[in-house]
Amino acid sequence: MKRSGLLCDDLIMAESGSVMLVEDLVSTASVGIEVLAGGGGLGREVLWAHSCEMQAPEQWLGPHELLMTVGLCVPANPDEQRGFIRRLDDAGLAGLMIGDHDVAPPVSEAMLTEAERRDFPLLLAATETPYAVVSRHVAAATSSSQILQVLKLSKLYQVAANADDDFAGLMAGLGALLRADLRVVDSATGITVLETGRAQQGARASERRVRSYPLRGRHAAELILVEYPGEPVESFILVHLMKVLEVTIDRVLGAADARAQRSAQALAGLLAGTQPDEAERILGDSLAGGYQVAAFAESAERIARGVALRELPVLVGAGRTSHLALIPLSQVAQIRELAEASEARFGVSSVFIDHRDVGSAAEEAARVLTAAQFSGRAWTEFEGTTIAVLSRSNREAEEIIGGVLGPLAEGSDGARKLRESLFAYLRHDRHWQRAADELGIHRQTLSYRLNRIEQETGLSVTRSADIAAFWVAYQAWESVRAAEG
């Protein structure tokens, strides 16, 4: 971003070498600096120093940079002062130094409290202290060779160029070059998208310095930087590192979102009764052991992206009344972990085998979600036995139809007449005359057909157990034909 030559002058660009801390400036008597708040952050490094009077100085300054102002950029309202400190700290600045001048607004208690809470150094420079003196002290402490930074920067871009699509290799290379640990977290899901291995396994936790910086690409993300003693990541390098990671994370999350879109289209196809090629590409043979469908009402983007980032063989998309996830049994534990980390509630179907039953599984999952809305549980699975068990599974329904109706399930005209006569007889609670009237036949004709039905199926139209089997087969027939449209 271009800096204004009038209102935002670069007073010094720190070079690699020994690093000045905020406490070094404070302890230098000749510069006359007083700590107003945020004393817990005096160990922050000062690598650059800027005088800036623009209204949003965090847009012009970066990590480890000290903002020096006579107060023109400081808001007067206490709430706005609190937000001002928050923005500067979120941008990674080393601290804020205000000159003791009449143009500066009074420092409010809210501003002091926020700086103290964040350990963000809020400093007051004496009226007679020239900012150029501060700059010279920073320069004297950081006046090593700039060539080393340029060489490291060149190596950084070389690592990025050579990595191509090997994102793990890129992170490993960056970690080795900077001798630091890097982790990039997707802001939408909280999932770690990119990370390095440990740069220094033996370093104690107390010796490590952890910083976080927002990555401002097309996709919101956060860089977690872990530095080790004697191996600080200079501000000059950090700015370029963040740009490399912004481009990389946009590629990774862009690919994940494209995968999520294909997943949603594949699930829509299965719900419509087809088997799209994309579903087979994503799921592979993972459905062999069965699957469950989960219905959920919140966090749809987060769940879809989380599944896509982990490249799980799971389909996520929109259902008729809620969002859905088709989950092979081998992936249930991972989806449950993702669900419990989100704020969504999940209703989960029983286990299904045939891909043609996705619609039935989705309806069952939606019913479970509705029933569990006041349970307080994030993950509720179907319990018990579905009453209309055959209507939930086309495969099971077809097996029962064939096993009970036998020849009556065939497509011939004779089989159709016998089947329709049986179903009318069942619908009218075995009342012969009403069934005959519906069919438009004589009662004796119905009697003849019922005898034929007993001969063809080996079951009785009067025995309770056989009537129950006929009724279940009838319900299964209706379920399958409804699914076929």
Coordinates of C-alpha atoms in Angstrom, one line a residue:
M1 CA 0.0 0.0 0.0
K2 CA 1.4 3.4 -0.9
R3 CA 2.3 5.6 2.0
S4 CA 1.6 9.4 2.1
G5 CA 4.8 11.4 2.1
L6 CA 3.1 14.2 4.1
L7 CA 1.1 12.4 6.8
C8 CA 2.8 9.0 7.1
D9 CA 6.6 9.3 6.9
D10 CA 8.8 6.2 7.2
L11 CA 11.3 7.4 9.8
I12 CA 13.3 4.2 9.9
M13 CA 13.3 0.7 8.5
A14 CA 14.9 -1.6 10.9
E15 CA 17.5 -4.0 9.6
S16 CA 18.2 -7.5 10.9
G17 CA 20.6 -7.7 13.8
S18 CA 20.1 -6.9 17.5
V19 CA 16.5 -6.0 18.2
M20 CA 15.3 -3.1 20.3
L21 CA 12.5 -3.7 22.7
V22 CA 9.9 -1.1 23.9
E23 CA 11.5 -1.3 27.4
D24 CA 14.9 -0.2 25.9
L25 CA 13.3 3.0 24.7
V26 CA 11.5 3.6 28.0
S27 CA 14.7 3.1 29.9
T28 CA 16.7 5.5 27.8
A29 CA 16.7 8.7 29.9
S30 CA 17.6 11.0 27.0
V31 CA 14.3 10.4 25.1
G32 CA 12.0 11.1 28.0
I33 CA 9.3 8.5 27.5
E34 CA 6.8 7.5 30.2
V35 CA 4.6 4.4 30.3
L36 CA 0.9 5.3 30.6
A37 CA -0.5 1.7 30.4
G38 CA 0.3 -1.7 28.9
G39 CA 3.5 -2.2 30.9
G40 CA 3.2 -6.0 30.4
G41 CA 4.1 -5.5 26.7
L42 CA 7.4 -3.7 27.2
G43 CA 9.1 -6.8 25.9
R44 CA 7.7 -6.2 22.4
E45 CA 10.2 -5.7 19.6
V46 CA 10.5 -2.4 17.8
L47 CA 11.8 -3.0 14.3
W48 CA 10.3 0.0 12.5
A49 CA 9.3 3.4 13.7
H50 CA 6.7 5.7 12.0
S51 CA 5.3 9.1 12.6
C52 CA 1.7 9.0 11.3
E53 CA -1.3 11.3 11.7
M54 CA -3.7 9.6 9.4
Q55 CA -7.1 8.5 10.8
A56 CA -6.5 4.8 10.4
P57 CA -2.7 4.3 11.0
E58 CA -3.1 0.5 11.3
Q59 CA -3.6 0.5 7.5
W60 CA -0.1 2.0 7.0
L61 CA 1.8 0.3 9.8
G62 CA 2.6 -3.4 10.3
P63 CA 3.9 -5.9 12.8
H64 CA 6.6 -4.8 15.3
E65 CA 6.2 -1.1 14.2
L66 CA 6.0 1.7 16.7
L67 CA 3.4 4.4 16.0
M68 CA 4.5 7.9 17.0
T69 CA 1.9 10.7 16.9
V70 CA 1.3 14.2 18.3
G71 CA -2.3 13.0 18.7
L72 CA -4.0 14.1 15.5
C73 CA -4.9 10.4 14.6
V74 CA -6.1 9.6 18.1
P75 CA -10.0 9.8 18.5
A76 CA -11.4 11.9 21.3
N77 CA -14.4 9.7 22.2
P78 CA -13.5 7.1 25.0
D79 CA -15.2 4.2 23.1
E80 CA -13.4 5.1 19.9
Q81 CA -10.1 5.3 21.8
R82 CA -10.7 1.8 23.1
G83 CA -11.4 0.6 19.5
F84 CA -8.3 2.5 18.4
I85 CA -6.1 0.5 20.8
R86 CA -7.8 -2.7 19.7
R87 CA -7.1 -2.1 16.0
L88 CA -3.4 -1.2 16.6
D89 CA -2.9 -4.3 18.7
D90 CA -4.7 -6.6 16.2
A91 CA -2.4 -5.2 13.5
G92 CA 0.6 -6.3 15.5
L93 CA 2.1 -2.9 16.3
A94 CA 4.8 -2.7 18.9
G95 CA 3.1 0.2 20.7
L96 CA 1.7 3.7 20.6
M97 CA 3.7 6.8 21.6
I98 CA 1.8 10.1 22.0
G99 CA 3.6 13.4 22.3
D100 CA 2.7 15.6 25.2
H101 CA 1.2 18.3 23.1
D102 CA -2.0 20.4 23.3
V103 CA -3.3 19.0 20.0
A104 CA -3.6 15.5 21.5
P105 CA -7.0 14.7 23.0
P106 CA -7.1 13.6 26.7
V107 CA -6.3 9.9 27.2
S108 CA -9.5 8.3 28.6
E109 CA -9.8 5.7 31.3
A110 CA -11.3 3.4 28.7
M111 CA -8.2 3.8 26.5
L112 CA -5.8 3.1 29.4
T113 CA -7.9 0.0 30.5
E114 CA -7.9 -1.5 27.0
A115 CA -4.1 -1.0 26.7
E116 CA -3.5 -2.5 30.1
R117 CA -5.8 -5.5 29.3
R118 CA -4.0 -6.2 26.1
D119 CA -0.5 -5.5 27.4
F120 CA -0.2 -3.0 24.6
P121 CA 2.4 -0.3 25.4
L122 CA 0.8 3.2 25.6
L123 CA 3.6 5.7 25.9
L124 CA 3.8 9.4 26.5
A125 CA 6.8 11.4 25.0
A126 CA 7.9 14.6 26.6
T127 CA 7.0 17.8 24.8
E128 CA 10.7 18.5 24.0
T129 CA 11.4 15.0 22.7
P130 CA 12.0 15.0 18.9
Y131 CA 10.8 11.9 17.2
A132 CA 14.0 11.9 15.2
V133 CA 15.8 11.1 18.5
V134 CA 13.6 8.0 19.0
S135 CA 14.3 7.0 15.4
R136 CA 18.0 7.2 15.8
H137 CA 17.9 5.0 18.9
V138 CA 15.9 2.4 17.0
A139 CA 18.3 2.7 14.1
A140 CA 21.4 2.3 16.4
A141 CA 19.9 -0.9 17.9
T142 CA 19.0 -2.4 14.5
S143 CA 21.8 -1.3 12.2
S144 CA 23.1 -4.6 11.0
S145 CA 23.4 -5.6 7.3
Q146 CA 20.3 -5.2 5.2
I147 CA 21.8 -7.6 2.7
L148 CA 20.9 -10.6 4.9
Q149 CA 17.2 -9.6 4.8
V150 CA 17.3 -9.3 1.1
L151 CA 18.9 -12.7 0.7
K152 CA 16.4 -14.3 3.1
L153 CA 13.5 -12.6 1.2
S154 CA 14.8 -14.0 -2.1
K155 CA 15.0 -17.5 -0.5
L156 CA 11.4 -17.1 0.8
Y157 CA 10.0 -16.4 -2.7
Q158 CA 12.2 -19.2 -4.1
V159 CA 10.6 -21.7 -1.6
A160 CA 7.2 -20.4 -2.5
A161 CA 7.8 -20.7 -6.3
N162 CA 9.3 -24.2 -6.0
A163 CA 6.5 -25.5 -3.9
D164 CA 3.8 -25.2 -6.6
D165 CA 0.8 -27.2 -5.3
D166 CA 2.8 -29.0 -2.6
F167 CA 1.4 -26.9 0.3
A168 CA 2.9 -29.2 3.0
G169 CA 6.3 -28.8 1.3
L170 CA 5.8 -25.0 1.2
M171 CA 5.1 -24.8 5.0
A172 CA 8.0 -27.1 5.8
G173 CA 10.4 -25.0 3.7
L174 CA 9.2 -21.7 5.2
G175 CA 9.5 -23.1 8.7
A176 CA 13.1 -24.3 8.1
L177 CA 14.0 -21.0 6.5
L178 CA 12.6 -18.8 9.3
R179 CA 13.4 -21.3 12.0
A180 CA 9.8 -20.7 13.3
D181 CA 6.6 -22.6 13.6
L182 CA 3.8 -21.4 11.3
R183 CA 0.1 -22.3 11.5
V184 CA -2.7 -20.9 9.3
V185 CA -6.3 -21.2 10.7
D186 CA -9.4 -20.8 8.6
S187 CA -11.5 -18.2 10.3
A188 CA -14.8 -19.6 9.2
T189 CA -14.2 -23.2 10.5
G190 CA -11.4 -22.8 13.0
I191 CA -9.6 -25.6 11.2
T192 CA -5.9 -25.5 10.8
V193 CA -5.4 -25.4 7.0
L194 CA -1.6 -25.1 6.8
E195 CA 1.2 -25.7 9.4
T196 CA 4.8 -26.5 9.7
G197 CA 6.5 -29.1 11.8
R198 CA 8.2 -28.0 15.0
A199 CA 11.3 -25.9 14.2
Q200 CA 13.0 -26.5 17.6
Q201 CA 11.8 -29.5 19.4
G202 CA 13.8 -28.9 22.5
A203 CA 12.7 -25.4 23.2
R204 CA 10.6 -24.9 26.4
A205 CA 7.2 -23.3 26.2
S206 CA 8.3 -20.3 28.2
E207 CA 11.0 -19.6 25.7
R208 CA 8.7 -19.5 22.7
R209 CA 7.0 -16.3 21.6
V210 CA 3.5 -16.7 20.0
R211 CA 2.0 -14.0 17.8
S212 CA -1.1 -14.0 15.6
Y213 CA -1.7 -11.9 12.5
P214 CA -4.8 -11.7 10.3
L215 CA -4.4 -12.7 6.7
R216 CA -6.4 -10.3 4.5
G217 CA -6.9 -12.3 1.3
R218 CA -10.2 -13.3 -0.3
H219 CA -10.7 -15.8 2.5
A220 CA -10.4 -14.7 6.1
A221 CA -7.6 -16.6 8.0
E222 CA -5.2 -16.1 10.8
L223 CA -1.4 -16.8 10.9
I224 CA -0.1 -18.1 14.2
L225 CA 3.6 -17.5 14.4
V226 CA 5.8 -19.2 17.0
E227 CA 9.3 -17.6 17.4
Y228 CA 12.2 -19.1 19.3
P229 CA 15.0 -17.4 21.3
G230 CA 17.6 -15.8 19.0
E231 CA 15.4 -16.4 15.9
P232 CA 13.0 -13.5 15.5
V233 CA 11.1 -13.1 12.3
E234 CA 11.9 -9.5 11.2
S235 CA 9.1 -7.2 10.2
F236 CA 10.5 -6.8 6.7
I237 CA 10.3 -10.6 6.2
L238 CA 7.0 -11.0 8.0
V239 CA 5.2 -8.6 5.6
H240 CA 6.2 -10.7 2.6
L241 CA 5.6 -14.0 4.5
M242 CA 2.0 -12.9 5.1
K243 CA 1.5 -12.0 1.4
V244 CA 2.8 -15.4 0.3
L245 CA 0.4 -17.1 2.8
E246 CA -2.5 -15.0 1.7
V247 CA -2.1 -16.2 -1.9
T248 CA -1.6 -19.8 -0.7
I249 CA -4.6 -19.9 1.6
D250 CA -6.8 -18.4 -1.1
R251 CA -5.8 -21.3 -3.4
V252 CA -6.4 -23.9 -0.7
L253 CA -9.8 -22.5 0.4
G254 CA -10.9 -21.8 -3.1
A255 CA -10.3 -25.4 -4.0
A256 CA -12.1 -26.5 -0.9
D257 CA -15.1 -24.4 -1.7
A258 CA -15.2 -25.8 -5.3
R259 CA -15.1 -29.3 -3.8
A260 CA -18.0 -28.4 -1.5
Q261 CA -20.1 -27.2 -4.4
R262 CA -19.5 -30.4 -6.3
S263 CA -20.4 -32.4 -3.1
A264 CA -23.7 -30.4 -2.8
Q265 CA -24.6 -31.2 -6.5
A266 CA -23.8 -34.9 -6.0
L267 CA -26.0 -35.1 -2.9
A268 CA -28.9 -33.3 -4.8
G269 CA -28.6 -35.9 -7.5
L270 CA -28.9 -38.8 -5.0
L271 CA -31.9 -37.2 -3.4
A272 CA -33.5 -36.9 -6.8
G273 CA -33.0 -40.6 -7.4
T274 CA -30.0 -40.6 -9.7
Q275 CA -26.4 -41.6 -9.0
P276 CA -24.2 -38.8 -10.3
D277 CA -20.6 -39.6 -11.4
E278 CA -19.4 -36.9 -8.9
A279 CA -20.9 -38.8 -6.0
E280 CA -19.0 -41.9 -7.0
R281 CA -15.7 -39.9 -7.3
I282 CA -16.1 -38.4 -3.9
L283 CA -17.5 -41.4 -2.0
G284 CA -15.5 -44.1 -3.9
D285 CA -16.3 -47.5 -2.3
S286 CA -16.8 -46.0 1.2
L287 CA -20.6 -46.8 1.2
A288 CA -19.9 -50.5 1.1
G289 CA -20.2 -50.7 4.9
G290 CA -23.4 -48.6 5.0
Y291 CA -24.1 -45.0 5.8
Q292 CA -26.1 -42.5 7.9
V293 CA -27.6 -39.2 6.9
A294 CA -27.3 -36.2 9.3
A295 CA -29.7 -33.3 9.2
F296 CA -28.7 -29.9 10.7
A297 CA -30.0 -26.4 10.6
E298 CA -27.0 -24.2 11.3
S299 CA -23.3 -23.7 10.3
A300 CA -23.9 -25.1 6.8
E301 CA -20.9 -23.3 5.2
R302 CA -18.7 -24.2 8.1
I303 CA -19.5 -27.9 8.0
A304 CA -19.3 -28.1 4.2
R305 CA -15.9 -26.3 4.1
G306 CA -14.6 -28.4 7.0
V307 CA -15.5 -31.6 5.2
A308 CA -13.9 -30.3 2.0
L309 CA -10.7 -29.1 3.7
R310 CA -10.2 -32.6 5.2
E311 CA -11.1 -34.2 1.8
L312 CA -13.5 -36.6 3.5
P313 CA -15.6 -39.0 1.5
V314 CA -18.8 -37.3 2.7
L315 CA -21.5 -35.4 0.8
V316 CA -22.9 -32.1 2.3
G317 CA -25.7 -30.1 0.8
A318 CA -29.2 -28.7 1.1
G319 CA -32.2 -30.8 1.8
R320 CA -35.9 -30.1 1.6
T321 CA -36.2 -28.7 5.2
S322 CA -32.6 -28.6 6.5
H323 CA -29.0 -29.1 5.5
L324 CA -27.8 -32.7 5.1
A325 CA -24.6 -34.8 5.2
L326 CA -24.4 -38.3 3.8
I327 CA -21.8 -40.0 6.0
P328 CA -20.3 -43.4 5.4
L329 CA -20.0 -45.3 8.6
S330 CA -16.2 -45.1 8.5
Q331 CA -16.5 -41.3 8.7
V332 CA -19.1 -40.8 11.4
A333 CA -16.6 -40.2 14.2
Q334 CA -14.9 -37.4 12.2
I335 CA -18.1 -35.7 11.3
R336 CA -19.3 -35.9 14.8
E337 CA -16.1 -34.3 16.0
L338 CA -16.6 -31.5 13.4
A339 CA -20.3 -31.1 14.5
E340 CA -19.5 -30.8 18.2
A341 CA -16.9 -28.2 17.5
S342 CA -19.5 -26.1 15.7
E343 CA -22.7 -24.6 17.1
A344 CA -25.0 -26.8 15.0
R345 CA -27.4 -29.5 16.3
F346 CA -27.4 -32.8 14.3
G347 CA -30.2 -35.3 13.9
V348 CA -28.8 -38.6 12.5
S349 CA -30.6 -41.4 10.8
S350 CA -30.2 -45.1 11.4
V351 CA -27.9 -47.1 9.1
F352 CA -28.8 -47.6 5.4
I353 CA -27.1 -49.7 2.8
D354 CA -28.6 -48.9 -0.6
H355 CA -27.8 -45.5 -2.2
R356 CA -31.4 -45.4 -3.5
D357 CA -32.5 -45.0 0.1
V358 CA -30.8 -41.6 0.6
G359 CA -34.2 -39.8 0.4
S360 CA -35.7 -42.0 3.1
A361 CA -32.7 -41.6 5.3
A362 CA -32.8 -37.8 4.9
E363 CA -36.5 -37.8 6.0
E364 CA -35.7 -39.9 9.0
A365 CA -32.7 -37.7 10.0
A366 CA -35.0 -34.6 9.7
R367 CA -37.5 -36.2 12.0
V368 CA -34.8 -37.0 14.6
L369 CA -33.5 -33.4 14.4
T370 CA -37.0 -32.1 15.0
A371 CA -37.6 -34.4 17.9
A372 CA -34.2 -33.5 19.5
Q373 CA -34.6 -29.7 19.3
F374 CA -35.0 -29.3 23.0
S375 CA -32.6 -32.1 24.1
G376 CA -29.6 -29.8 24.3
R377 CA -27.5 -32.4 22.6
A378 CA -25.3 -31.5 19.6
W379 CA -25.5 -35.0 18.1
T380 CA -28.7 -37.1 18.3
E381 CA -28.9 -40.5 16.6
F382 CA -32.1 -42.4 15.7
E383 CA -33.1 -44.8 18.4
G384 CA -35.5 -47.7 18.2
T385 CA -37.3 -49.2 15.3
T386 CA -39.1 -47.3 12.5
I387 CA -42.8 -48.3 12.4
A388 CA -43.0 -48.1 8.6
V389 CA -39.7 -49.9 8.4
L390 CA -40.1 -50.9 4.8
S391 CA -40.9 -47.4 3.6
R392 CA -37.5 -46.3 4.8
S393 CA -35.5 -48.7 2.6
N394 CA -36.2 -49.4 -1.1
R395 CA -33.9 -52.4 -1.1
E396 CA -35.6 -54.0 2.0
A397 CA -39.0 -53.1 0.6
E398 CA -38.3 -54.8 -2.7
E399 CA -37.0 -57.9 -0.9
I400 CA -40.2 -58.1 1.1
I401 CA -42.4 -57.5 -1.9
G402 CA -40.7 -60.4 -3.7
G403 CA -40.8 -62.7 -0.7
V404 CA -44.4 -62.2 0.2
L405 CA -46.2 -61.5 -3.1
G406 CA -44.1 -63.7 -5.3
P407 CA -45.7 -64.0 -8.8
L408 CA -48.1 -61.2 -7.9
A409 CA -45.2 -58.7 -8.1
E410 CA -44.7 -59.4 -11.8
G411 CA -45.7 -57.0 -14.5
S412 CA -48.2 -59.2 -16.3
D413 CA -51.9 -58.3 -16.7
G414 CA -52.9 -61.4 -14.7
A415 CA -50.5 -60.5 -11.8
R416 CA -51.7 -56.9 -11.8
K417 CA -55.4 -58.0 -11.4
L418 CA -54.6 -60.3 -8.5
R419 CA -52.4 -57.7 -6.8
E420 CA -55.0 -54.9 -7.1
S421 CA -57.7 -57.2 -5.8
L422 CA -55.5 -58.1 -2.8
F423 CA -54.7 -54.5 -2.0
A424 CA -58.4 -53.5 -2.3
Y425 CA -59.3 -56.3 0.0
L426 CA -56.7 -55.1 2.6
R427 CA -57.7 -51.4 2.3
H428 CA -61.3 -52.3 3.1
D429 CA -60.4 -54.4 6.2
R430 CA -61.3 -57.7 4.4
H431 CA -64.8 -56.5 3.6
W432 CA -65.6 -58.4 0.5
Q433 CA -68.5 -56.3 -0.9
R434 CA -66.8 -52.9 -0.5
A435 CA -63.6 -54.3 -2.1
A436 CA -65.6 -55.7 -5.0
D437 CA -67.4 -52.4 -5.5
E438 CA -64.1 -50.5 -5.7
L439 CA -62.8 -52.9 -8.3
G440 CA -66.0 -52.9 -10.3
I441 CA -66.3 -56.7 -10.2
H442 CA -68.8 -59.2 -8.8
R443 CA -68.3 -60.6 -5.3
Q444 CA -67.9 -64.1 -6.8
T445 CA -65.1 -62.8 -9.1
L446 CA -63.3 -61.4 -6.0
S447 CA -63.7 -64.7 -4.3
Y448 CA -62.2 -66.5 -7.2
R449 CA -59.3 -64.1 -7.3
L450 CA -58.6 -64.4 -3.6
N451 CA -58.4 -68.2 -4.0
R452 CA -55.9 -67.7 -6.8
I453 CA -53.9 -65.4 -4.6
E454 CA -53.6 -68.1 -1.9
Q455 CA -52.5 -70.6 -4.5
E456 CA -49.9 -68.3 -6.0
T457 CA -48.4 -67.0 -2.7
G458 CA -49.0 -70.0 -0.4
L459 CA -50.5 -67.6 2.2
S460 CA -54.0 -67.4 3.6
V461 CA -56.3 -64.3 3.2
T462 CA -57.9 -65.2 6.5
R463 CA -55.1 -66.2 8.8
S464 CA -53.9 -63.2 10.9
A465 CA -50.1 -63.8 10.5
D466 CA -50.5 -64.1 6.7
I467 CA -52.7 -61.0 6.6
A468 CA -50.0 -59.1 8.5
A469 CA -47.4 -60.2 5.9
F470 CA -49.7 -59.1 3.1
W471 CA -50.3 -55.7 4.7
V472 CA -46.6 -55.1 5.2
A473 CA -45.9 -56.1 1.5
Y474 CA -48.7 -53.7 0.5
Q475 CA -47.1 -50.8 2.4
A476 CA -43.7 -51.7 0.9
W477 CA -45.3 -51.7 -2.6
E478 CA -46.8 -48.2 -2.0
S479 CA -43.5 -46.9 -0.6
V480 CA -41.4 -48.1 -3.6
R481 CA -43.8 -46.8 -6.2
A482 CA -44.0 -43.4 -4.4
A483 CA -40.2 -43.2 -4.5
E484 CA -40.2 -44.0 -8.2
G485 CA -42.6 -41.1 -8.8

